[in-house]
């Protein structure tokens, strides 16, 4: 019963004999008001005193993840496949605020693989577009500057723009801004560019502009829908400026995708080599006839 806050006091004879102790008269209980360091009365975490490892939640508050350790980055990828698929579905068919879908656990796993998929499909679609635009009879060579250009554009936009937005929100006094949530929003917004890149290799310029315009509209609507509650927490004038900047930067991304990968004369496309099998001149044809 000492664990319940009581101490047992027993009277012992001078000779130390307990045989003649009358428990009815000599046994007394007193409230305990002292604790020892060796046997504290406080409740311990299960498993803490049995020699077994403590639960993961036992030292989560005091455990620190250092920047150069793998566990520091692993926490950003702590999500399963079903959660990623549900977030992708919520991106394409939004019914609630995406920040609510994240449930306080934004991840970088989905944004990383979405961006990587967009990079390779942009390279594939741009290569097909170049092949269809090349003249017949020329030797076609893969242009891997398309791959590096796609990686620089997509990875740079997905990583840098959320950081700038986060710093701007903090500067204007937004307390609800979260860098991981900004990365997750921009990362999942790239999902729409996968089908756009798959169908924008057509040689019909107007059709390509329509596809890219649809991708821009869907992705920017997703961003504004979910960023507006965060942006509105700042000053009214500042929120308008930030909204305009978000739309302008995203429009720049859409135009860059169109001109760099799905234009007949792409800026990252190497100039075509001169045609070796050009038709003979008119004079040489006459000499051959004679």
CSV table of N, CA, C and O in Angstrom, one decimal, residues 87-154:
chain,number,residue,atom,x,y,z
A,87,UNK,N,-4.0,12.1,-52.0
A,87,UNK,CA,-3.6,13.5,-52.2
A,87,UNK,C,-3.6,13.9,-53.7
A,87,UNK,O,-4.0,15.0,-54.0
A,88,UNK,N,-3.1,13.0,-54.5
A,88,UNK,CA,-3.2,13.2,-55.9
A,88,UNK,C,-4.6,13.3,-56.4
A,88,UNK,O,-4.9,14.2,-57.3
A,89,UNK,N,-5.5,12.5,-55.9
A,89,UNK,CA,-6.9,12.5,-56.3
A,89,UNK,C,-7.5,13.9,-55.8
A,89,UNK,O,-8.3,14.5,-56.6
A,90,UNK,N,-7.1,14.3,-54.6
A,90,UNK,CA,-7.7,15.6,-54.1
A,90,UNK,C,-7.1,16.8,-54.9
A,90,UNK,O,-7.7,17.8,-54.9
A,91,UNK,N,-6.0,16.6,-55.6
A,91,UNK,CA,-5.4,17.7,-56.4
A,91,UNK,C,-6.2,17.8,-57.7
A,91,UNK,O,-6.5,18.9,-58.1
A,92,UNK,N,-6.5,16.7,-58.3
A,92,UNK,CA,-7.2,16.7,-59.6
A,92,UNK,C,-8.7,17.0,-59.4
A,92,UNK,O,-9.3,17.8,-60.2
A,93,UNK,N,-9.3,16.4,-58.4
A,93,UNK,CA,-10.7,16.6,-58.1
A,93,UNK,C,-10.8,17.2,-56.7
A,93,UNK,O,-11.2,16.5,-55.7
A,94,UNK,N,-10.6,18.5,-56.5
A,94,UNK,CA,-10.6,19.1,-55.2
A,94,UNK,C,-12.0,19.2,-54.6
A,94,UNK,O,-12.9,19.7,-55.3
A,95,UNK,N,-12.2,18.8,-53.4
A,95,UNK,CA,-13.5,18.9,-52.7
A,95,UNK,C,-13.3,19.7,-51.4
A,95,UNK,O,-14.3,20.3,-50.9
A,96,UNK,N,-12.2,19.7,-50.8
A,96,UNK,CA,-11.9,20.4,-49.6
A,96,UNK,C,-10.6,21.1,-49.7
A,96,UNK,O,-9.8,20.9,-50.7
A,97,UNK,N,-10.3,21.9,-48.8
A,97,UNK,CA,-9.0,22.6,-48.8
A,97,UNK,C,-7.9,21.5,-48.7
A,97,UNK,O,-7.9,20.6,-47.9
A,98,UNK,N,-6.9,21.7,-49.5
A,98,UNK,CA,-5.8,20.7,-49.6
A,98,UNK,C,-5.0,20.6,-48.3
A,98,UNK,O,-4.5,19.6,-47.9
A,99,UNK,N,-4.9,21.7,-47.6
A,99,UNK,CA,-4.3,21.7,-46.3
A,99,UNK,C,-5.0,20.9,-45.3
A,99,UNK,O,-4.3,20.3,-44.4
A,100,UNK,N,-6.3,20.8,-45.4
A,100,UNK,CA,-7.0,19.8,-44.6
A,100,UNK,C,-6.8,18.4,-45.0
A,100,UNK,O,-6.8,17.5,-44.1
A,101,UNK,N,-6.6,18.2,-46.3
A,101,UNK,CA,-6.3,16.8,-46.7
A,101,UNK,C,-4.9,16.3,-46.2
A,101,UNK,O,-4.7,15.2,-45.9
A,102,UNK,N,-4.0,17.3,-46.1
A,102,UNK,CA,-2.7,16.9,-45.6
A,102,UNK,C,-2.7,16.5,-44.1
A,102,UNK,O,-1.9,15.7,-43.7
A,103,UNK,N,-3.7,16.9,-43.4
A,103,UNK,CA,-4.0,16.5,-42.0
A,103,UNK,C,-2.7,16.8,-41.1
A,103,UNK,O,-2.3,16.0,-40.3
A,104,UNK,N,-2.1,17.9,-41.4
A,104,UNK,CA,-0.9,18.3,-40.5
A,104,UNK,C,0.3,17.5,-40.8
A,104,UNK,O,1.3,17.6,-40.0
A,105,UNK,N,0.3,16.7,-41.9
A,105,UNK,CA,1.5,15.9,-42.2
A,105,UNK,C,1.9,16.1,-43.7
A,105,UNK,O,1.8,15.2,-44.5
A,106,UNK,N,2.4,17.3,-44.0
A,106,UNK,CA,2.8,17.5,-45.4
A,106,UNK,C,4.0,16.7,-45.7
A,106,UNK,O,4.9,16.5,-44.9
A,107,UNK,N,4.1,16.1,-46.9
A,107,UNK,CA,5.2,15.3,-47.3
A,107,UNK,C,5.9,15.8,-48.5
A,107,UNK,O,5.4,16.7,-49.2
A,108,UNK,N,7.1,15.3,-48.7
A,108,UNK,CA,7.9,15.7,-49.9
A,108,UNK,C,8.0,14.5,-50.8
A,108,UNK,O,8.6,14.6,-51.9
A,109,UNK,N,7.5,13.3,-50.4
A,109,UNK,CA,7.6,12.1,-51.3
A,109,UNK,C,6.8,12.3,-52.6
A,109,UNK,O,7.3,12.1,-53.7
A,110,UNK,N,5.6,12.7,-52.4
A,110,UNK,CA,4.7,12.9,-53.6
A,110,UNK,C,5.2,14.0,-54.5
A,110,UNK,O,5.4,13.8,-55.7
A,111,UNK,N,5.5,15.2,-54.0
A,111,UNK,CA,6.1,16.3,-54.8
A,111,UNK,C,7.3,15.9,-55.5
A,111,UNK,O,7.5,16.3,-56.7
A,112,UNK,N,8.2,15.1,-54.9
A,112,UNK,CA,9.5,14.8,-55.6
A,112,UNK,C,9.2,13.9,-56.8
A,112,UNK,O,9.8,14.1,-57.9
A,113,UNK,N,8.4,12.8,-56.6
A,113,UNK,CA,8.2,11.9,-57.7
A,113,UNK,C,7.3,12.5,-58.8
A,113,UNK,O,7.4,12.2,-60.0
A,114,UNK,N,6.4,13.4,-58.4
A,114,UNK,CA,5.6,14.1,-59.4
A,114,UNK,C,6.5,15.0,-60.3
A,114,UNK,O,6.4,15.0,-61.5
A,115,UNK,N,7.4,15.7,-59.6
A,115,UNK,CA,8.3,16.6,-60.4
A,115,UNK,C,9.2,15.8,-61.3
A,115,UNK,O,9.5,16.2,-62.4
A,116,UNK,N,9.7,14.7,-60.8
A,116,UNK,CA,10.6,13.8,-61.6
A,116,UNK,C,9.9,13.3,-62.8
A,116,UNK,O,10.4,13.2,-63.9
A,117,UNK,N,8.6,12.8,-62.6
A,117,UNK,CA,7.8,12.3,-63.7
A,117,UNK,C,7.6,13.4,-64.7
A,117,UNK,O,7.7,13.2,-65.9
A,118,UNK,N,7.3,14.6,-64.3
A,118,UNK,CA,7.1,15.7,-65.2
A,118,UNK,C,8.3,16.0,-66.0
A,118,UNK,O,8.3,16.3,-67.2
A,119,UNK,N,9.5,16.0,-65.4
A,119,UNK,CA,10.8,16.2,-66.1
A,119,UNK,C,11.0,15.2,-67.2
A,119,UNK,O,11.3,15.6,-68.4
A,120,UNK,N,10.8,13.9,-66.9
A,120,UNK,CA,11.0,12.9,-68.0
A,120,UNK,C,10.0,13.0,-69.1
A,120,UNK,O,10.3,12.7,-70.2
A,121,UNK,N,8.7,13.3,-68.7
A,121,UNK,CA,7.7,13.3,-69.7
A,121,UNK,C,7.9,14.6,-70.6
A,121,UNK,O,7.6,14.6,-71.8
A,122,UNK,N,8.3,15.7,-70.0
A,122,UNK,CA,8.6,16.9,-70.8
A,122,UNK,C,9.8,16.6,-71.8
A,122,UNK,O,9.7,17.0,-73.0
A,123,UNK,N,10.8,15.8,-71.3
A,123,UNK,CA,11.9,15.4,-72.2
A,123,UNK,C,11.3,14.5,-73.4
A,123,UNK,O,11.7,14.7,-74.5
A,124,UNK,N,10.5,13.6,-73.0
A,124,UNK,CA,9.9,12.7,-74.0
A,124,UNK,C,9.1,13.4,-75.0
A,124,UNK,O,9.2,13.3,-76.2
A,125,UNK,N,8.1,14.3,-74.5
A,125,UNK,CA,7.2,15.0,-75.4
A,125,UNK,C,8.0,16.0,-76.2
A,125,UNK,O,7.7,16.2,-77.4
A,126,UNK,N,9.0,16.7,-75.6
A,126,UNK,CA,9.8,17.6,-76.4
A,126,UNK,C,10.6,16.9,-77.5
A,126,UNK,O,10.7,17.4,-78.6
A,127,UNK,N,11.1,15.7,-77.2
A,127,UNK,CA,11.8,14.9,-78.2
A,127,UNK,C,10.9,14.5,-79.4
A,127,UNK,O,11.3,14.6,-80.6
A,128,UNK,N,9.7,14.1,-79.1
A,128,UNK,CA,8.7,13.7,-80.1
A,128,UNK,C,8.4,14.9,-80.9
A,128,UNK,O,8.3,14.8,-82.2
A,129,UNK,N,8.2,16.1,-80.3
A,129,UNK,CA,7.9,17.3,-81.0
A,129,UNK,C,9.0,17.7,-82.0
A,129,UNK,O,8.7,18.1,-83.1
A,130,UNK,N,10.2,17.6,-81.5
A,130,UNK,CA,11.3,17.9,-82.4
A,130,UNK,C,11.4,16.9,-83.6
A,130,UNK,O,11.8,17.3,-84.7
A,131,UNK,N,11.2,15.7,-83.3
A,131,UNK,CA,11.2,14.6,-84.4
A,131,UNK,C,10.2,14.9,-85.4
A,131,UNK,O,10.5,14.8,-86.6
A,132,UNK,N,9.0,15.3,-85.0
A,132,UNK,CA,7.9,15.5,-86.0
A,132,UNK,C,8.2,16.8,-86.8
A,132,UNK,O,7.8,17.0,-87.9
A,133,UNK,N,8.9,17.8,-86.1
A,133,UNK,CA,9.2,19.0,-86.8
A,133,UNK,C,10.4,19.0,-87.6
A,133,UNK,O,10.7,19.9,-88.5
A,134,UNK,N,11.3,17.9,-87.5
A,134,UNK,CA,12.5,17.8,-88.3
A,134,UNK,C,12.1,17.5,-89.7
A,134,UNK,O,11.1,16.9,-90.0
A,135,UNK,N,13.0,17.9,-90.6
A,135,UNK,CA,12.8,17.7,-92.1
A,135,UNK,C,13.2,16.2,-92.4
A,135,UNK,O,14.0,15.6,-91.8
A,136,UNK,N,12.5,15.7,-93.4
A,136,UNK,CA,12.7,14.4,-93.8
A,136,UNK,C,14.0,14.2,-94.5
A,136,UNK,O,14.5,15.1,-95.2
A,137,UNK,N,14.7,13.1,-94.2
A,137,UNK,CA,16.0,12.9,-94.8
A,137,UNK,C,17.1,13.3,-94.0
A,137,UNK,O,18.3,13.0,-94.3
A,138,UNK,N,16.8,14.0,-92.8
A,138,UNK,CA,17.9,14.4,-91.9
A,138,UNK,C,18.1,13.3,-90.8
A,138,UNK,O,17.1,12.7,-90.4
A,139,UNK,N,19.3,13.2,-90.4
A,139,UNK,CA,19.5,12.3,-89.3
A,139,UNK,C,19.1,12.9,-88.0
A,139,UNK,O,19.6,14.0,-87.6
A,140,UNK,N,18.2,12.2,-87.3
A,140,UNK,CA,17.7,12.8,-86.0
A,140,UNK,C,18.6,12.3,-84.8
A,140,UNK,O,18.9,11.2,-84.8
A,141,UNK,N,18.9,13.3,-83.9
A,141,UNK,CA,19.7,13.0,-82.8
A,141,UNK,C,19.0,13.5,-81.5
A,141,UNK,O,18.4,14.6,-81.6
A,142,UNK,N,19.0,12.7,-80.5
A,142,UNK,CA,18.4,13.1,-79.2
A,142,UNK,C,19.1,14.3,-78.7
A,142,UNK,O,20.3,14.4,-78.6
A,143,UNK,N,18.3,15.2,-78.2
A,143,UNK,CA,18.8,16.5,-77.6
A,143,UNK,C,18.7,16.4,-76.1
A,143,UNK,O,17.6,16.7,-75.6
A,144,UNK,N,19.7,16.1,-75.4
A,144,UNK,CA,19.6,15.9,-73.9
A,144,UNK,C,19.6,17.2,-73.2
A,144,UNK,O,19.5,17.3,-72.0
A,145,UNK,N,19.8,18.3,-73.9
A,145,UNK,CA,19.6,19.6,-73.3
A,145,UNK,C,18.1,19.8,-72.9
A,145,UNK,O,17.9,20.6,-72.0
A,146,UNK,N,17.2,19.1,-73.5
A,146,UNK,CA,15.8,19.2,-73.1
A,146,UNK,C,15.7,18.6,-71.7
A,146,UNK,O,14.9,19.1,-70.9
A,147,UNK,N,16.4,17.5,-71.4
A,147,UNK,CA,16.3,16.9,-70.1
A,147,UNK,C,16.9,17.8,-69.0
A,147,UNK,O,16.2,18.0,-68.0
A,148,UNK,N,18.0,18.4,-69.3
A,148,UNK,CA,18.6,19.3,-68.3
A,148,UNK,C,17.7,20.5,-68.1
A,148,UNK,O,17.6,21.1,-67.0
A,149,UNK,N,17.2,21.0,-69.2
A,149,UNK,CA,16.3,22.2,-69.2
A,149,UNK,C,15.0,21.9,-68.4
A,149,UNK,O,14.6,22.7,-67.6
A,150,UNK,N,14.5,20.7,-68.6
A,150,UNK,CA,13.2,20.3,-67.9
A,150,UNK,C,13.5,20.2,-66.4
A,150,UNK,O,12.8,20.6,-65.5
A,151,UNK,N,14.7,19.6,-66.0
A,151,UNK,CA,15.0,19.4,-64.6
A,151,UNK,C,15.3,20.8,-64.0
A,151,UNK,O,14.8,21.0,-62.8
A,152,UNK,N,16.0,21.7,-64.6
A,152,UNK,CA,16.2,23.0,-64.0
A,152,UNK,C,14.9,23.8,-63.9
A,152,UNK,O,14.8,24.4,-62.8
A,153,UNK,N,14.0,23.7,-64.8
A,153,UNK,CA,12.8,24.5,-64.8
A,153,UNK,C,11.9,23.9,-63.7
A,153,UNK,O,11.4,24.7,-62.8
A,154,UNK,N,11.6,22.6,-63.7
A,154,UNK,CA,10.6,22.0,-62.8
A,154,UNK,C,11.1,22.0,-61.4
A,154,UNK,O,10.5,22.4,-60.4
